[in-house]
Coordinates of C-alpha atoms in Angstrom, one line a residue:
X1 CA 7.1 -4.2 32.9
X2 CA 9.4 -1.9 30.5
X3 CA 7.6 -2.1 26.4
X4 CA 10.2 -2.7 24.0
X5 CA 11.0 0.3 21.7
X6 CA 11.6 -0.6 18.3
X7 CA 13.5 2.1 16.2
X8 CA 10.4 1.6 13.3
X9 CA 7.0 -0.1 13.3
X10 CA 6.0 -0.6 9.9
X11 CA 2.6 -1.5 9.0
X12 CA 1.5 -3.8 6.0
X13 CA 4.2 -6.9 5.2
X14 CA 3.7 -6.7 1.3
X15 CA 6.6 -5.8 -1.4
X16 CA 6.8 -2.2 0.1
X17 CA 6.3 -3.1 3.6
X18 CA 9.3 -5.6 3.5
X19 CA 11.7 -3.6 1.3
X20 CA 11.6 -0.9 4.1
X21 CA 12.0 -3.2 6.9
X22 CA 14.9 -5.3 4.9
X23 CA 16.8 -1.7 4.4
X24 CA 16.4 -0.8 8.1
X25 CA 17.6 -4.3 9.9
X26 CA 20.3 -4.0 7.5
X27 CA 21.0 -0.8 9.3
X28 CA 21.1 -2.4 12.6
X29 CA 17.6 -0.6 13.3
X30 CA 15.5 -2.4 15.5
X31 CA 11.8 -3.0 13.0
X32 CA 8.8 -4.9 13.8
X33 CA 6.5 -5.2 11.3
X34 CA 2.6 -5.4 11.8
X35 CA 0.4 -7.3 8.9
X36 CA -3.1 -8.5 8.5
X37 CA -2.1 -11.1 5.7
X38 CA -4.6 -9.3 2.6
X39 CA -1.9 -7.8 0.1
X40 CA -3.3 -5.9 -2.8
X41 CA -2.3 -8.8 -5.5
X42 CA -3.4 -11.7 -3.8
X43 CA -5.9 -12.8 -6.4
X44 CA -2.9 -13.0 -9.0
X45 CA -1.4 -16.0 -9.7
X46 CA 1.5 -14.3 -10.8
X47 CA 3.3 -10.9 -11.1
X48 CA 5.1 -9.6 -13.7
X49 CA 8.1 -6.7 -14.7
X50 CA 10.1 -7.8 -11.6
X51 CA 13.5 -8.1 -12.5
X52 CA 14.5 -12.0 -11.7
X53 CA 11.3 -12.5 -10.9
X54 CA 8.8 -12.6 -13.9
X55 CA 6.1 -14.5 -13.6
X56 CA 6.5 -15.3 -9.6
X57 CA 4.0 -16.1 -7.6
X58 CA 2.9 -13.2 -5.6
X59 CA 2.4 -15.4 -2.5
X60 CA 6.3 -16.6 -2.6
X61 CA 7.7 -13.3 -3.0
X62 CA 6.4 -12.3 0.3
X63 CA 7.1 -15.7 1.3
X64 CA 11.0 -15.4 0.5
X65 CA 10.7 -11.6 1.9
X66 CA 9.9 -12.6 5.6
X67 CA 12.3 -14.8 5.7
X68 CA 15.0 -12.3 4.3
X69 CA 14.3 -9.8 7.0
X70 CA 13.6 -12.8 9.8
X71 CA 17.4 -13.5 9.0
X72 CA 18.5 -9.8 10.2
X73 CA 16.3 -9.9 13.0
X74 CA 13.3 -7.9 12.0
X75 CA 10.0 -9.1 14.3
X76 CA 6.5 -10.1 12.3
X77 CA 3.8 -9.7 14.1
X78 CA 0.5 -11.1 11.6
X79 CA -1.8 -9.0 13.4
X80 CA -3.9 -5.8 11.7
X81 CA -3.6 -2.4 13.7
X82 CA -6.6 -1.0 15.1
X83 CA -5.3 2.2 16.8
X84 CA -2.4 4.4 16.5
X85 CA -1.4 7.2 18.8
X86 CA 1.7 9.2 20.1
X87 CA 3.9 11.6 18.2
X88 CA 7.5 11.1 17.3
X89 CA 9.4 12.8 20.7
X90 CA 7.7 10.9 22.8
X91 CA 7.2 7.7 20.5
X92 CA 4.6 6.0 19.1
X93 CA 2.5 3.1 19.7
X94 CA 0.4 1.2 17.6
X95 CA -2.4 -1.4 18.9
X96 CA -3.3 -4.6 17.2
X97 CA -6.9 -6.3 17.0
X98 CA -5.5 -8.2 19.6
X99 CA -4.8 -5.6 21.6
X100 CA -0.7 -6.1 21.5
X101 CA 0.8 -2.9 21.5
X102 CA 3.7 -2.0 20.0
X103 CA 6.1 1.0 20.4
X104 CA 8.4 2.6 18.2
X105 CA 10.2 6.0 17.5
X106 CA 9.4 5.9 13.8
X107 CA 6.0 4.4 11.8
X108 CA 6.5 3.4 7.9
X109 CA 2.5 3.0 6.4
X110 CA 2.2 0.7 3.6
X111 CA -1.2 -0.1 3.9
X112 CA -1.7 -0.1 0.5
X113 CA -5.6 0.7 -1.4
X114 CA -9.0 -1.2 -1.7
X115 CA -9.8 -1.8 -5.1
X116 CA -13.8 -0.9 -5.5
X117 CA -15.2 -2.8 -7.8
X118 CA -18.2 -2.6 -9.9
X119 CA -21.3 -4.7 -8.2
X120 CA -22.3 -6.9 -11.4
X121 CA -22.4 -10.6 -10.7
X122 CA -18.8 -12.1 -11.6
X123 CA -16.9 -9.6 -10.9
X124 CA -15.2 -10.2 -7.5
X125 CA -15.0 -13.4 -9.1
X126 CA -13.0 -13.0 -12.2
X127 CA -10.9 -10.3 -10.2
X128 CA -7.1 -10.8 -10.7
X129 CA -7.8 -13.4 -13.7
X130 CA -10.0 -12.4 -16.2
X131 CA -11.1 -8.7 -15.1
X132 CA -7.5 -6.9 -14.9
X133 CA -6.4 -3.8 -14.2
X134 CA -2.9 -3.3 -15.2
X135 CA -1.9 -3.7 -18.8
X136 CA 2.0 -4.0 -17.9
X137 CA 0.8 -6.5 -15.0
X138 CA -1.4 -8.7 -17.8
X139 CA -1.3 -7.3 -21.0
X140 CA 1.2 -9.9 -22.9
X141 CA -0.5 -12.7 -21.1
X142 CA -3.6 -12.1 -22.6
X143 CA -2.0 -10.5 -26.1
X144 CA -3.7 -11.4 -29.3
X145 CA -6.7 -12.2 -27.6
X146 CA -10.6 -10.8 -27.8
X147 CA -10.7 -8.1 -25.4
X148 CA -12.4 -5.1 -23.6
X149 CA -11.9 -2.1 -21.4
X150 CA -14.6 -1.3 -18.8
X151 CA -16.0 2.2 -19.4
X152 CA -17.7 4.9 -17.7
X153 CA -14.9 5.7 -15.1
X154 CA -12.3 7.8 -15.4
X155 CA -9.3 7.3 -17.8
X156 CA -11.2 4.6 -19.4
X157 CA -10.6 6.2 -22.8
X158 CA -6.8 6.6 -22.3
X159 CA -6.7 3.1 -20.6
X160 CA -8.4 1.5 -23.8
X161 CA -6.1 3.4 -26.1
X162 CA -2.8 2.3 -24.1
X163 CA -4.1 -1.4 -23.9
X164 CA -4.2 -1.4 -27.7
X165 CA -0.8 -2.4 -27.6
X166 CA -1.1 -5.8 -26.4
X167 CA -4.0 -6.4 -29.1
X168 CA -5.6 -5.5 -32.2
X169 CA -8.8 -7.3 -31.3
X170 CA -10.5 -4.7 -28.7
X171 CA -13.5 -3.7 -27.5
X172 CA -14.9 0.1 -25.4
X173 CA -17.8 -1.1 -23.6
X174 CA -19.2 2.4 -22.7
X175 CA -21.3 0.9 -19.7
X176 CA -24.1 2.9 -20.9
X177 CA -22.5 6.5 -20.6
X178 CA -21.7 8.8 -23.6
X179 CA -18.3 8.3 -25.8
X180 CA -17.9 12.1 -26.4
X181 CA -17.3 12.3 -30.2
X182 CA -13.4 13.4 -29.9
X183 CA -12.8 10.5 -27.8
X184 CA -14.9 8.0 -30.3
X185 CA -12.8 9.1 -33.4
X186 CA -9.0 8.0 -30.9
X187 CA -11.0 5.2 -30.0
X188 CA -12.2 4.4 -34.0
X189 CA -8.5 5.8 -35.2
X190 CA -7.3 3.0 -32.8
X191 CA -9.6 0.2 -34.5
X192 CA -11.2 0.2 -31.0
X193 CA -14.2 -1.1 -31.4
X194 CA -17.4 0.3 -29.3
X195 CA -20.1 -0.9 -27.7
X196 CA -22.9 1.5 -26.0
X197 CA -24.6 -0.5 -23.8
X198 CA -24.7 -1.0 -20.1
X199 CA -22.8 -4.0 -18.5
X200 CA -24.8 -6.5 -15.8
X201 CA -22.9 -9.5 -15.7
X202 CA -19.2 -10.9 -16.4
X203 CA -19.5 -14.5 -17.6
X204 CA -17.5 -17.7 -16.2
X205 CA -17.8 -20.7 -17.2
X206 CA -15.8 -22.7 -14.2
X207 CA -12.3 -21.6 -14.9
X208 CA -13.3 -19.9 -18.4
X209 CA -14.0 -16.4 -18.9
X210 CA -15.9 -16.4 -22.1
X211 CA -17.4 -12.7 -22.4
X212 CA -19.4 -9.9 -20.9
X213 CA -23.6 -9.8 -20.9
X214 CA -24.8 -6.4 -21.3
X215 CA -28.3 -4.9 -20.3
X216 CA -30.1 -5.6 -24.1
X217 CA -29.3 -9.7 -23.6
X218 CA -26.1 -9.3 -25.8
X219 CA -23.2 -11.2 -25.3
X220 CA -19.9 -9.4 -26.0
X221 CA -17.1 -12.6 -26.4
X222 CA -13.7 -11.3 -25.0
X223 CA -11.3 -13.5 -22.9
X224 CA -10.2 -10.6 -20.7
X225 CA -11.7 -7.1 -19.3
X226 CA -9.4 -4.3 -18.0
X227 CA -10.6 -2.3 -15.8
X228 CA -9.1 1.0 -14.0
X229 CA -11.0 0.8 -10.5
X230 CA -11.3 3.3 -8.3
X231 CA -8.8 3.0 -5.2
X232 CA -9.3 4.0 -1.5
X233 CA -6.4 4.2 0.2
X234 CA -5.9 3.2 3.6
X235 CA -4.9 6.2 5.1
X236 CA -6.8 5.9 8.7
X237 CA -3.6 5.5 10.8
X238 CA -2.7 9.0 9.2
X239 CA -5.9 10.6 10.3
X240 CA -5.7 8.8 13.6
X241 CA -2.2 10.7 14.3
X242 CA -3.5 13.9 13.0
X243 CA -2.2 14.0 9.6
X244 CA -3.5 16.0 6.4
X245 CA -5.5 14.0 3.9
X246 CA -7.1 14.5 0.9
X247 CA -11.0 14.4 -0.6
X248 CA -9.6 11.4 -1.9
X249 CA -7.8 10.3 1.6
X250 CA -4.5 10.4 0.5
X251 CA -2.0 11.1 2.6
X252 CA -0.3 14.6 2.3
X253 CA 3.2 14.1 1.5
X254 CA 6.8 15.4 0.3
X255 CA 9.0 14.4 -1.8
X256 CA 10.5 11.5 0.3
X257 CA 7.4 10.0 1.1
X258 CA 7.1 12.1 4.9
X259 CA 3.6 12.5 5.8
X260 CA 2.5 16.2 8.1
X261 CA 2.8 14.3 11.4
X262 CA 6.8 14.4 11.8
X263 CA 8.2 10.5 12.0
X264 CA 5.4 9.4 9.8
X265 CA 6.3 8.3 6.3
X266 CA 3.9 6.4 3.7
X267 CA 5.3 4.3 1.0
X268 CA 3.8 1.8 -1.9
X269 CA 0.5 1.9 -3.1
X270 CA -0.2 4.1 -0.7
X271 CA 1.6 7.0 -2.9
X272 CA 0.9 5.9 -5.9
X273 CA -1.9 3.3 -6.4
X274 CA -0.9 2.1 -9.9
X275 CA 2.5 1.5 -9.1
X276 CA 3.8 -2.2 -9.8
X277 CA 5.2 -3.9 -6.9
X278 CA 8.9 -3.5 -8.6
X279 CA 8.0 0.3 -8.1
X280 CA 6.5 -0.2 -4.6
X281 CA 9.2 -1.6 -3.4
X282 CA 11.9 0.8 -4.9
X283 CA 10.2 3.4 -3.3
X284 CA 10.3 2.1 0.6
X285 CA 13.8 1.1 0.3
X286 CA 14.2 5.0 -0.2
X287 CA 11.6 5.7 2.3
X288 CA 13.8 3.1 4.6
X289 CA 16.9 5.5 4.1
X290 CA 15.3 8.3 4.9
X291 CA 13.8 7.2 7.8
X292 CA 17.2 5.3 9.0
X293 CA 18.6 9.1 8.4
X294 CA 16.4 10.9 10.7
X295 CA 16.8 8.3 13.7
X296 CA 20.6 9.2 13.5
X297 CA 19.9 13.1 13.6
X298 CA 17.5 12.0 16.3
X299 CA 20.3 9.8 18.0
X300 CA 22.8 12.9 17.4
X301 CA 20.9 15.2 19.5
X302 CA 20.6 12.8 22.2
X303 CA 24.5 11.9 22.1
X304 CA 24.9 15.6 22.2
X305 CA 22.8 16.5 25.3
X306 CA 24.3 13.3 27.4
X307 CA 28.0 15.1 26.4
X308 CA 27.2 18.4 27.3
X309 CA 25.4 17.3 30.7
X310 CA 28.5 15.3 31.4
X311 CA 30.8 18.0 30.8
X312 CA 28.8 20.2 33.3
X313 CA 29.4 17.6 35.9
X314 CA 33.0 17.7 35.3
X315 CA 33.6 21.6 35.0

């Protein structure tokens, strides 16, 4: 039995995953898209800085996405990949958990990160509600408000002086590492508040979040913590094909998203991890038109070699 080639596999179905695939069946590509149904922003009620859609539900985005690219023919298959192998003259192919497999001339990754969160009671918990990561995401939802920035990572201090912005009532809980003195007096400049000690618990009561418990029994009241966390990006279909990633395992790239194993591309989060989902998705639909553009030098040179072998038989 002959597999079906598609022109693209592209694997994750969330804002970027989608945009790409919409772009390409507009093109009259054939695209099949592989998803294990666990975007990035599930937790989040809604998302925000999406033009015509402020405040939508995450969940109905992708919802009305689907059927979008169902209507020009694009396949969903709701299956993770497991395994990925092939290069891009011979084609690809890509095998669920199932054990489907699925063929294709091009692969578009947007796989997206894991958030890593810290392990305190509460936080997986409050996740996407009350601990927050994104202060254009959350920021004017929670303006005004009592609230803190998780320290002790990196950019902490820059992310606590940004989120300033959306209120004048904020607190730098330092986790128990050391505010160097230059970054206290921005923080103090700022009327950033700071508190030294070491955080153990994030505190919900039901659907409240009503503060943060730190290691000496005091309570720190805030209705909000942001938090930059650190991302791992799913990259392991890159590796699995042979491509170059960093200590970080980020894909290495150019400028149009084109991973080192020719007819691989990456797109969304999986570039840039704190991109919103209006950015995610602008970048596949570019991705998309690359990738539409190198099938047709790809169909060229196969138009060409059929010509000139049927001018030889006619000579």
């Amino acid at each position: 039995m002959t597999r079906e080639l598609f022109d693209t596999a592209i694997v994750g179905g969330g804002a970027a995953g989608l945009s790409a695939a919409l772009v390409l069946a507009r093109s009259r590509r054939s695209v099949v898209i592989l998803d294990g149904g666990a975007p990035r922003n599930a937790p989040a009620a809604h998302m925000h800085g999406f033009l015509s859609r402020d405040g939508f539900p995450p969940s109905r985005l992708l919802e009305i996405g689907r059927e979008e690219i169902a209507s020009y023919g694009a396949r969903l298959v709701p299956q993770p990949v497991a395994a990925a192998s092939g290069d891009a003259e011979a084609g690809f192919v890509l095998t669920t958990v199932e054990g489907e497999e699925i063929a294709a001339r091009r692969i578009i990754l947007a796989t997206g990160v894991e958030d890593v969160l810290p392990a305190i009671p509460g936080a997986r918990e409050a996740w996407g509600r009350f601990l927050l990561h994104c202060p254009y995401c959350h920021g004017y939802e929670v303006r005004d408000r009592p609230l803190a920035v998780f320290g002790g990572v990196p950019g902490a201090v820059k992310h606590a002086l940004l989120l300033r912005q959306w209120s004048s009532d904020l607190t730098y809980l330092a986790n128990g590492s050391l505010v160097e003195e230059a970054d206290a007096q921005l923080l103090r400049a700022r009327g950033i508040r700071i508190h030294e000690g070491r955080i153990v618990q994030l505190l919900l009561d039901g659907e409240r979040f009503v503060g943060v418990r730190l290691e000496s029994g005091e309570a720190v009241p805030v209705e909000a913590v942001f938090l930059r966390p650190e991302s791992r990006p799913r990259t392991e279909l890159v590796a699995a094909l042979g491509g170059t990633v960093d200590a970080a395992g980020f894909a290495q790239l150019d400028a149009s998203g084109r991973t080192s194993v020719p007819g691989v591309w990456v797109t969304g989060n999986l570039v840039d991890p704190r991109a919103q989902v209006i950015t995610a998705a602008g970048h596949a639909n570019a991705v998309a038109m690359d990738v539409n553009a190198d099938l047709v030098e790809d169909d060229l040179r196969g138009e060409l070699l059929a010509s000139r072998r049927a001018e030889s038989r006619t000579a």
